[in-house]
PDB file of C-alpha atoms in Angstrom:
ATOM      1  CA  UNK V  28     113.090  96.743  97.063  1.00 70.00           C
ATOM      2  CA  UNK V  29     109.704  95.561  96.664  1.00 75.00           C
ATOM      3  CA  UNK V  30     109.966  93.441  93.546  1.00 94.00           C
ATOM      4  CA  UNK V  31     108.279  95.697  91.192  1.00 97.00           C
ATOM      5  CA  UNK V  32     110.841  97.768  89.092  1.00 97.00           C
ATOM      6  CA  UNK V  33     110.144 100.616  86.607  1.00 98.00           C
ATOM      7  CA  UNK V  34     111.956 102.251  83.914  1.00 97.00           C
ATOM      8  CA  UNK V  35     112.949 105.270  83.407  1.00 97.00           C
ATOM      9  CA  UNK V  36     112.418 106.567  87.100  1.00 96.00           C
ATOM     10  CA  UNK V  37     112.688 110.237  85.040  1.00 97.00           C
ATOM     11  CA  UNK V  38     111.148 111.369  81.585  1.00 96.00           C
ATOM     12  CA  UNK V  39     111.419 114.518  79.988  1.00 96.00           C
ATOM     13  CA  UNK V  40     109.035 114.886  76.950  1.00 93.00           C
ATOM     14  CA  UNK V  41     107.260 117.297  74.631  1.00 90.00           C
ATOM     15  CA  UNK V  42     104.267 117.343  73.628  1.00 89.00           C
ATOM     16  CA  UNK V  43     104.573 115.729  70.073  1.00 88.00           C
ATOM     17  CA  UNK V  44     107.321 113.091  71.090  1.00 88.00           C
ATOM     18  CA  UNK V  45     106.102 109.021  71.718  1.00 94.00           C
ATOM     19  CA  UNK V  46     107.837 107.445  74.693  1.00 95.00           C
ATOM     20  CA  UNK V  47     106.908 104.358  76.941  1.00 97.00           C
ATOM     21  CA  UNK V  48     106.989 103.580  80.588  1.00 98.00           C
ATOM     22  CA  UNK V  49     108.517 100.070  81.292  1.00 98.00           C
ATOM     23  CA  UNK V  50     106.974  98.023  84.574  1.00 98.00           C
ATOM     24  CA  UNK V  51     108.298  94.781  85.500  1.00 98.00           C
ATOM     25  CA  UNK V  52     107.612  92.348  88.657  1.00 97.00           C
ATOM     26  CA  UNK V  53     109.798  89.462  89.853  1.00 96.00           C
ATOM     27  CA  UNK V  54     106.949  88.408  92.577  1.00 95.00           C
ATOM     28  CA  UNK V  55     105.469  85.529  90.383  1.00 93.00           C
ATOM     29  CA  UNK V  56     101.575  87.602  90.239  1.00 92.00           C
ATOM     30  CA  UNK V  57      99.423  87.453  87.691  1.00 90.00           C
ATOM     31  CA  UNK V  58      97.783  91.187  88.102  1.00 90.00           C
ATOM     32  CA  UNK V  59      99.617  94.368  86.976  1.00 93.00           C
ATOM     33  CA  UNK V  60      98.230  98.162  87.273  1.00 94.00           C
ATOM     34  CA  UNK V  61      98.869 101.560  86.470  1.00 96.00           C
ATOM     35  CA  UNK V  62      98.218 104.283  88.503  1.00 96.00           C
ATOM     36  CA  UNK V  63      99.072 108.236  88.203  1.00 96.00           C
ATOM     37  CA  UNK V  64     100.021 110.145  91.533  1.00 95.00           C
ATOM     38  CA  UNK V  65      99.715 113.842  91.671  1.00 92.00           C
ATOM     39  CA  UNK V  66     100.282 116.654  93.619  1.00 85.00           C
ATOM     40  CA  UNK V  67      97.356 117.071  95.798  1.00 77.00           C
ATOM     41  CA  UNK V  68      94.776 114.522  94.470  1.00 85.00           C
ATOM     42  CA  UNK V  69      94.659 110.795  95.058  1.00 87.00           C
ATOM     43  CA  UNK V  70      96.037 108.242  93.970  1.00 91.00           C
ATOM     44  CA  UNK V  71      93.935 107.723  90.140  1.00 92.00           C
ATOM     45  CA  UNK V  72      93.787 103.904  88.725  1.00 91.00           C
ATOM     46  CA  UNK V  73      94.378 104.019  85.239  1.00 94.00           C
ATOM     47  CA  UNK V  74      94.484 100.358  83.619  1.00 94.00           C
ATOM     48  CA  UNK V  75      93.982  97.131  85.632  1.00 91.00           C
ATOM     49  CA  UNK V  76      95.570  93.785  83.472  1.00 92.00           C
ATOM     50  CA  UNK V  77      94.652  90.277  84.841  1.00 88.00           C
ATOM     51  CA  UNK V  78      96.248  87.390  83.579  1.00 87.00           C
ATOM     52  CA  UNK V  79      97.597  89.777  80.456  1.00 88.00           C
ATOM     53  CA  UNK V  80      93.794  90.702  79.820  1.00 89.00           C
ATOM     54  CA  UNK V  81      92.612  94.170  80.086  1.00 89.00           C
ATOM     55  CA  UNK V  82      90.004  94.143  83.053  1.00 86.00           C
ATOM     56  CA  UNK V  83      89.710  97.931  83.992  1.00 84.00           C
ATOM     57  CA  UNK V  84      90.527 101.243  81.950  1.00 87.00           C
ATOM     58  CA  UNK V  85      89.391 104.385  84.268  1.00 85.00           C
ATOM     59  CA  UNK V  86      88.242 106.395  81.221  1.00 89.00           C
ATOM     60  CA  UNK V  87      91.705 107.091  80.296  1.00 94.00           C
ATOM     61  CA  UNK V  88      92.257 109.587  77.686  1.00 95.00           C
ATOM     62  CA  UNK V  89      93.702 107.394  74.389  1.00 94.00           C
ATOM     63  CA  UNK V  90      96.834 109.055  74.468  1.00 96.00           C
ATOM     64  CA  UNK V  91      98.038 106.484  77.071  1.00 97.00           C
ATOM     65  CA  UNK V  92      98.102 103.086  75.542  1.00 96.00           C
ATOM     66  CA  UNK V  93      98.975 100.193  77.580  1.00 97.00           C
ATOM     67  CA  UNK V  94     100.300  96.849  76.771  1.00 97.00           C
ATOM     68  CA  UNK V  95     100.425  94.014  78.856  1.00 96.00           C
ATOM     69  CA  UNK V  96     102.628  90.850  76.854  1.00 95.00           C
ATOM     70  CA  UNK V  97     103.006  88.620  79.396  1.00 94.00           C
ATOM     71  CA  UNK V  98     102.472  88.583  83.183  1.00 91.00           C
ATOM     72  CA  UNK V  99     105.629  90.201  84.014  1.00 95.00           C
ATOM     73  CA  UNK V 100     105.622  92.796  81.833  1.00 97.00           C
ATOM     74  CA  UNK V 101     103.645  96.216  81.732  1.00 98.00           C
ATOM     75  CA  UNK V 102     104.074  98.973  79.171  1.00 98.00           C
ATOM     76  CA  UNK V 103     102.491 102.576  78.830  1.00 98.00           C
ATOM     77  CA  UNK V 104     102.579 103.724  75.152  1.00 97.00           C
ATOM     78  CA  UNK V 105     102.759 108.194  76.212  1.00 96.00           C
ATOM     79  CA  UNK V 106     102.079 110.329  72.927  1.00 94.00           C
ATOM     80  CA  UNK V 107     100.704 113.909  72.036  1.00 93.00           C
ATOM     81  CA  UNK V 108     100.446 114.361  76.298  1.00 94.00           C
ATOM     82  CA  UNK V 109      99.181 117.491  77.419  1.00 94.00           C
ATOM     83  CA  UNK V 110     101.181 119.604  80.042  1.00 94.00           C
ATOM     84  CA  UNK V 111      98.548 118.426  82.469  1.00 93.00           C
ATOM     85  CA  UNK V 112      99.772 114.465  82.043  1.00 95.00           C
ATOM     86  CA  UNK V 113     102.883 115.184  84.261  1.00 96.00           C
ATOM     87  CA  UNK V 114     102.739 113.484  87.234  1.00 96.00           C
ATOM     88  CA  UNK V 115     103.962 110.241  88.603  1.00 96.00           C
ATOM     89  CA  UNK V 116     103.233 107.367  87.301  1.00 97.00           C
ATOM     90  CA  UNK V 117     103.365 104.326  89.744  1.00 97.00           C
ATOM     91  CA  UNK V 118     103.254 100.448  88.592  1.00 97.00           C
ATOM     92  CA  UNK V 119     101.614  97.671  90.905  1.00 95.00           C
ATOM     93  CA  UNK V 120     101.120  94.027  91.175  1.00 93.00           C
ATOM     94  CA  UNK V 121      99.145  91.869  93.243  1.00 90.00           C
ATOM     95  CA  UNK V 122      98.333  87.994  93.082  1.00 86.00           C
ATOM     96  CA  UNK V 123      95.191  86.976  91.745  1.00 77.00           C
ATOM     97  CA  UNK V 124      93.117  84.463  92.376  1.00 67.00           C
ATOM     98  CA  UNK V 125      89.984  82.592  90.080  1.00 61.00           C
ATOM     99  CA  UNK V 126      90.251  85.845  88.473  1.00 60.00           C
ATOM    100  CA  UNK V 127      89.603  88.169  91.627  1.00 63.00           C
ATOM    101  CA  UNK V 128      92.471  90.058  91.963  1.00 63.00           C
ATOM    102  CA  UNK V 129      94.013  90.055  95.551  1.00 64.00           C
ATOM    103  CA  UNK V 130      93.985  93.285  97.196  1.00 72.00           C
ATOM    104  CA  UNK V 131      97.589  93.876  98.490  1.00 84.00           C
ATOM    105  CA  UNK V 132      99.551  95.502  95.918  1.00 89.00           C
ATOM    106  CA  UNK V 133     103.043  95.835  95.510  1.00 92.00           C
ATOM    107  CA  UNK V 134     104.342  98.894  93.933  1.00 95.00           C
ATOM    108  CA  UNK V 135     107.207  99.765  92.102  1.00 96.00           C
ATOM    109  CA  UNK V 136     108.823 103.454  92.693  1.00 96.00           C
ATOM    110  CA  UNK V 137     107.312 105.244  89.608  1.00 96.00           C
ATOM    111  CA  UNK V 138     108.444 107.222  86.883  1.00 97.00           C
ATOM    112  CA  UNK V 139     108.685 111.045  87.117  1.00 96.00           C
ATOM    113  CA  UNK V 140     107.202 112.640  83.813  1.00 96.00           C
ATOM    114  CA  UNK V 141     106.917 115.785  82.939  1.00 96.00           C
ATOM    115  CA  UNK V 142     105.642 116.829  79.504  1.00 95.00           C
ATOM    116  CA  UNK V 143     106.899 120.415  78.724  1.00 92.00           C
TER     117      UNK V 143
ATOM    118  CA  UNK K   3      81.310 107.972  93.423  1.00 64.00           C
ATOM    119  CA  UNK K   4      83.127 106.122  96.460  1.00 67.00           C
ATOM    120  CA  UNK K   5      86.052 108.814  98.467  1.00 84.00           C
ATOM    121  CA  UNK K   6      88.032 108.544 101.005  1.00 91.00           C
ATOM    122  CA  UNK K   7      88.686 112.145 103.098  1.00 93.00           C
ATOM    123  CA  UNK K   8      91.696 111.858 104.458  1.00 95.00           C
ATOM    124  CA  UNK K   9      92.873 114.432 107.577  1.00 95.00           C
ATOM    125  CA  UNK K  10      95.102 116.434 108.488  1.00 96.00           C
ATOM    126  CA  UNK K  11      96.662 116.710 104.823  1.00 94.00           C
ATOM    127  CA  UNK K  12      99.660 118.010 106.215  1.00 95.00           C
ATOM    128  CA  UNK K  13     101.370 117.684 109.931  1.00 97.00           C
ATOM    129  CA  UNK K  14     104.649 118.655 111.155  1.00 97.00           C
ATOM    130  CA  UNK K  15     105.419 117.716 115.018  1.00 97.00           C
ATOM    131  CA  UNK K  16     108.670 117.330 117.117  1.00 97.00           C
ATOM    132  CA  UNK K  17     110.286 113.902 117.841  1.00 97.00           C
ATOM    133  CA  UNK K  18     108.359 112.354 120.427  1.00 97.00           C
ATOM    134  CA  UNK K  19     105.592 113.515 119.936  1.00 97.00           C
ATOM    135  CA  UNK K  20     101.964 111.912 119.000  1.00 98.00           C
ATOM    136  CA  UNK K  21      99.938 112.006 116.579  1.00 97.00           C
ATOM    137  CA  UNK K  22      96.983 110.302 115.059  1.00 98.00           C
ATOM    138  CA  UNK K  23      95.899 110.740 111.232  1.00 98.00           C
ATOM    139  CA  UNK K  24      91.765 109.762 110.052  1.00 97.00           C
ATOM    140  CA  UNK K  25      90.577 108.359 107.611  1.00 97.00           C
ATOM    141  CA  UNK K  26      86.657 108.743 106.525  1.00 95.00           C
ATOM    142  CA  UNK K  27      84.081 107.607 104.355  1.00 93.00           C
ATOM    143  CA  UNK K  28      80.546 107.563 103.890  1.00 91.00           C
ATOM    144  CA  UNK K  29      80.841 104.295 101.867  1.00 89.00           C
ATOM    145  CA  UNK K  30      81.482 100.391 103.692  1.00 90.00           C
ATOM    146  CA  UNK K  31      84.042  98.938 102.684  1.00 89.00           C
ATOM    147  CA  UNK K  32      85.139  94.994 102.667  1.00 87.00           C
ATOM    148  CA  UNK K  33      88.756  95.972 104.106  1.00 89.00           C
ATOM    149  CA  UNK K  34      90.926  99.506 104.674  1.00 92.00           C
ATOM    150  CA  UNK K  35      94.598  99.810 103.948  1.00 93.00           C
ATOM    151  CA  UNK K  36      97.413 102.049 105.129  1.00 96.00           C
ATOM    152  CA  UNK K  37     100.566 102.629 103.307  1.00 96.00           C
ATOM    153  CA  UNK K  38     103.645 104.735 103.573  1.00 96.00           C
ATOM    154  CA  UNK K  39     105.203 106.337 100.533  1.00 95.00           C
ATOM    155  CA  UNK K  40     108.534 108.187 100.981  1.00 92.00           C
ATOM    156  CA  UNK K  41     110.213 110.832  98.742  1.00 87.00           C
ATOM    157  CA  UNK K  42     111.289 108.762  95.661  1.00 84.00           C
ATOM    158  CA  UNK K  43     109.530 106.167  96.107  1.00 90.00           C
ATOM    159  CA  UNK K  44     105.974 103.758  95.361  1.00 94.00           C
ATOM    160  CA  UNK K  45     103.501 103.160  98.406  1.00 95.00           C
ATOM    161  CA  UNK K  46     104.652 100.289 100.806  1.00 94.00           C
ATOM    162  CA  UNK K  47     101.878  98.464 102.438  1.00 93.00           C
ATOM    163  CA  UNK K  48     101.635  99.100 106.451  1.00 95.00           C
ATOM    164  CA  UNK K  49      98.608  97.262 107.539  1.00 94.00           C
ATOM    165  CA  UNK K  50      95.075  95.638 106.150  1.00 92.00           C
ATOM    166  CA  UNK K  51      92.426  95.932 108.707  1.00 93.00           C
ATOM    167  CA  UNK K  52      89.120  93.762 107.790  1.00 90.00           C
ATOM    168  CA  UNK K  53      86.668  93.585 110.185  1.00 91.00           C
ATOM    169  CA  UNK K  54      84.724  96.462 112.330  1.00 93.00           C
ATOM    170  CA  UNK K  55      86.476  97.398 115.394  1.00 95.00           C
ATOM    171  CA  UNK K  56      89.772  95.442 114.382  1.00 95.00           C
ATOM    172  CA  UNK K  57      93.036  97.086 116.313  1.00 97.00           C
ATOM    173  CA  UNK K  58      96.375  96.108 114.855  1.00 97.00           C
ATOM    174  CA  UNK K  59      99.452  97.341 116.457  1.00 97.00           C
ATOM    175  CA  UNK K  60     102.799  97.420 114.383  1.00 95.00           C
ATOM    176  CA  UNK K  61     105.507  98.893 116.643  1.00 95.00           C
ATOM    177  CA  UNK K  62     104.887 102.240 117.702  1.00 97.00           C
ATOM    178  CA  UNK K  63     101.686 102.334 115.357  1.00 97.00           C
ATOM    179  CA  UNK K  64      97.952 101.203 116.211  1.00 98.00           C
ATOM    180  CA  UNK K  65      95.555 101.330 113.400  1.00 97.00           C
ATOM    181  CA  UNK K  66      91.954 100.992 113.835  1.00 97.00           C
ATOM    182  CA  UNK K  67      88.629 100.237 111.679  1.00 96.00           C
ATOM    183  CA  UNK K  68      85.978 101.864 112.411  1.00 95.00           C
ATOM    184  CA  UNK K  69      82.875  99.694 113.750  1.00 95.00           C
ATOM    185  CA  UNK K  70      81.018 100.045 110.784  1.00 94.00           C
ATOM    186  CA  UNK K  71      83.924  99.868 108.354  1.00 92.00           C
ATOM    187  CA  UNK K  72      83.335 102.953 107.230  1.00 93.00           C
ATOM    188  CA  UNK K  73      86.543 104.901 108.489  1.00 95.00           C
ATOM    189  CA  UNK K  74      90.265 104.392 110.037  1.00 97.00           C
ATOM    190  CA  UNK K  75      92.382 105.712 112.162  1.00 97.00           C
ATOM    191  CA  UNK K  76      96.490 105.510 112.292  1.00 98.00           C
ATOM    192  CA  UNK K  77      98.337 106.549 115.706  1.00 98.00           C
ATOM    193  CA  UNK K  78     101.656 106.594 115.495  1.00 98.00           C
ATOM    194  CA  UNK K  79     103.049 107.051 119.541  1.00 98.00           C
ATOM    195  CA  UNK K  80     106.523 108.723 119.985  1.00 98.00           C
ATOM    196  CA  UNK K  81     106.707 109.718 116.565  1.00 97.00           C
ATOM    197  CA  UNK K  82     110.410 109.680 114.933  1.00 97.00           C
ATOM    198  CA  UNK K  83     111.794 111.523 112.010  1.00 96.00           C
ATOM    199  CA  UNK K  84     112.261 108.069 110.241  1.00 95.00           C
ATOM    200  CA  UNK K  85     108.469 108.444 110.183  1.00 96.00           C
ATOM    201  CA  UNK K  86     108.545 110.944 107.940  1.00 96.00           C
ATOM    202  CA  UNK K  87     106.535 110.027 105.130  1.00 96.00           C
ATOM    203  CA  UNK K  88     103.197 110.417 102.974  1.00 96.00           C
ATOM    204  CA  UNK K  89     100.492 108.097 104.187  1.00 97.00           C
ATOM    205  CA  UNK K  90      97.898 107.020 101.905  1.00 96.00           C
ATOM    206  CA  UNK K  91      94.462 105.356 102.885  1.00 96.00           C
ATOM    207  CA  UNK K  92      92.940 103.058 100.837  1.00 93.00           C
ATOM    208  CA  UNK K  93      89.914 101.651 101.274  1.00 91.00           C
ATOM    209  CA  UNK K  94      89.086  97.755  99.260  1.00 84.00           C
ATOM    210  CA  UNK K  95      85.113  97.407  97.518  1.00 75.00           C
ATOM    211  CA  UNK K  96      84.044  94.075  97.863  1.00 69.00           C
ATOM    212  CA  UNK K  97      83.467  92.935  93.970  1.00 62.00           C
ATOM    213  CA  UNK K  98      84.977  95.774  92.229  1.00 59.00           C
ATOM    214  CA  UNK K  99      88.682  94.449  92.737  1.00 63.00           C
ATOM    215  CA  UNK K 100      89.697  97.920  93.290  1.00 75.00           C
ATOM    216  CA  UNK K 101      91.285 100.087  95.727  1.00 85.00           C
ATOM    217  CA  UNK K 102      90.105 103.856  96.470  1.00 88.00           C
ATOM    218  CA  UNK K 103      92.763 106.240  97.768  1.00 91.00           C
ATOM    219  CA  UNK K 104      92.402 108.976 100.037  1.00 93.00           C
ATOM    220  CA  UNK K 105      94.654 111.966  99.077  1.00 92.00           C
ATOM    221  CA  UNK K 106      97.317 110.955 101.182  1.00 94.00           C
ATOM    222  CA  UNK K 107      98.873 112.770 105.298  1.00 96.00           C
ATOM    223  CA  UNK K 108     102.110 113.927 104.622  1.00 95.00           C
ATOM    224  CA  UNK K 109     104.137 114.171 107.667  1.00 97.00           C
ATOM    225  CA  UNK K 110     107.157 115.777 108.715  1.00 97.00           C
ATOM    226  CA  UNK K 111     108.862 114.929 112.385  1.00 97.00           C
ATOM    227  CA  UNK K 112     111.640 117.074 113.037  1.00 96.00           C
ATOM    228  CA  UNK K 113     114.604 116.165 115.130  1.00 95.00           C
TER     229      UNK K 113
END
């Protein structure tokens, strides 16, 4: 258990269906990510969220959305994915400092989508 | 663009065994990390090395930066099928508040 859970660890979607991925971290930080994991290629940073304030989006295609309410909380808004979008989708968190994020992030187990 | 080459991708050995996984980069970096992600599960942080030449021993694994922080090394001694895992790289720009991944070593140590 590293203090960073997500929900659901599994997603099944199609390609015209909304769902959301839930992160949440019990660690007290103040800096939440998004990352997705495939097969083969490194790990890609998707949205960085400082003190519930967007600080990084990767050129991520709009059909991810994320929401950050508080700093506990992460969301990612999934609709009209491509086949291509299935991968796994790991949350982080980290402390953060002044506004410099601190570099030792704590990951939660990721969710599993595949978009048929 | 800053990557991190990460080699061999894949490595199966026997128990007991050594082996010793790189890291490389043409880029500096402020500070490298190592983590170990298993089936099922997120990355768990190993080790942060910071400064050129730094050695840092955890168990049965030594993990090096290079001298001009520019690559990394992780030797893991006696190896044991409870190190079976995929081990990711990931190198920390000063300023950007990032971390850049290398693609990850996935190892297998059979009984």
């Amino acid at each position: 258990e590293t203090g960073v859970t997500q929900t659901p660890r599994h997603l099944v979607m199609g390609m015209t269906n909304k769902k959301s991925l839930k992160c949440e971290q019990h660690l007290g930080h103040n800096a939440m990510y998004w990352y997705k994991q495939s097969a083969k290629k490194p790990l890609e940073l998707m949205f960085v969220y400082n003190f519930k304030e967007q600080t990084e989006n990767n050129s991520v295609p709009s059909r991810f959305s994320p929401e950050c309410p508080n700093s506990s909380h992460l969301f990612l808004h999934l609709h009209t994915l491509q086949p291509e979008d299935s991968a796994l989708y790991l949350c982080a968190s980290s402390q953060s400092y002044a506004g410099f994020t601190d570099y030792e992030q704590y990951f939660g187990p990721g969710t599993r989508l595949t978009v048929t | 663009t800053q990557l991190l080459e990460q080699s061999p991708q894949f490595l199966s050995i026997q128990e007991g065994e050594n082996l010793t996984v790189y890291c490389n980069s043409s880029s500096v970096f402020s500070s490298l990390q190592w983590y170990r992600q298993e089936p099922g599960e997120g990355p768990v942080l190993l080790v942060t090395v910071v400064t050129g030449g730094e050695v840092k021993k955890l168990k049965r694994l030594t993990f090096q930066f290079g001298d001009a922080r520019k690559d990394s090394s992780l030797h893991i001694t006696a190896a044991q099928p409870g190190d079976t895992g995929l081990y990711l790289c990931a190198g920390v720009v000063r300023g950007r508040g990032k971390l850049i991944f290398g693609q990850g070593t996935e190892l297998s140590v059979k009984p």
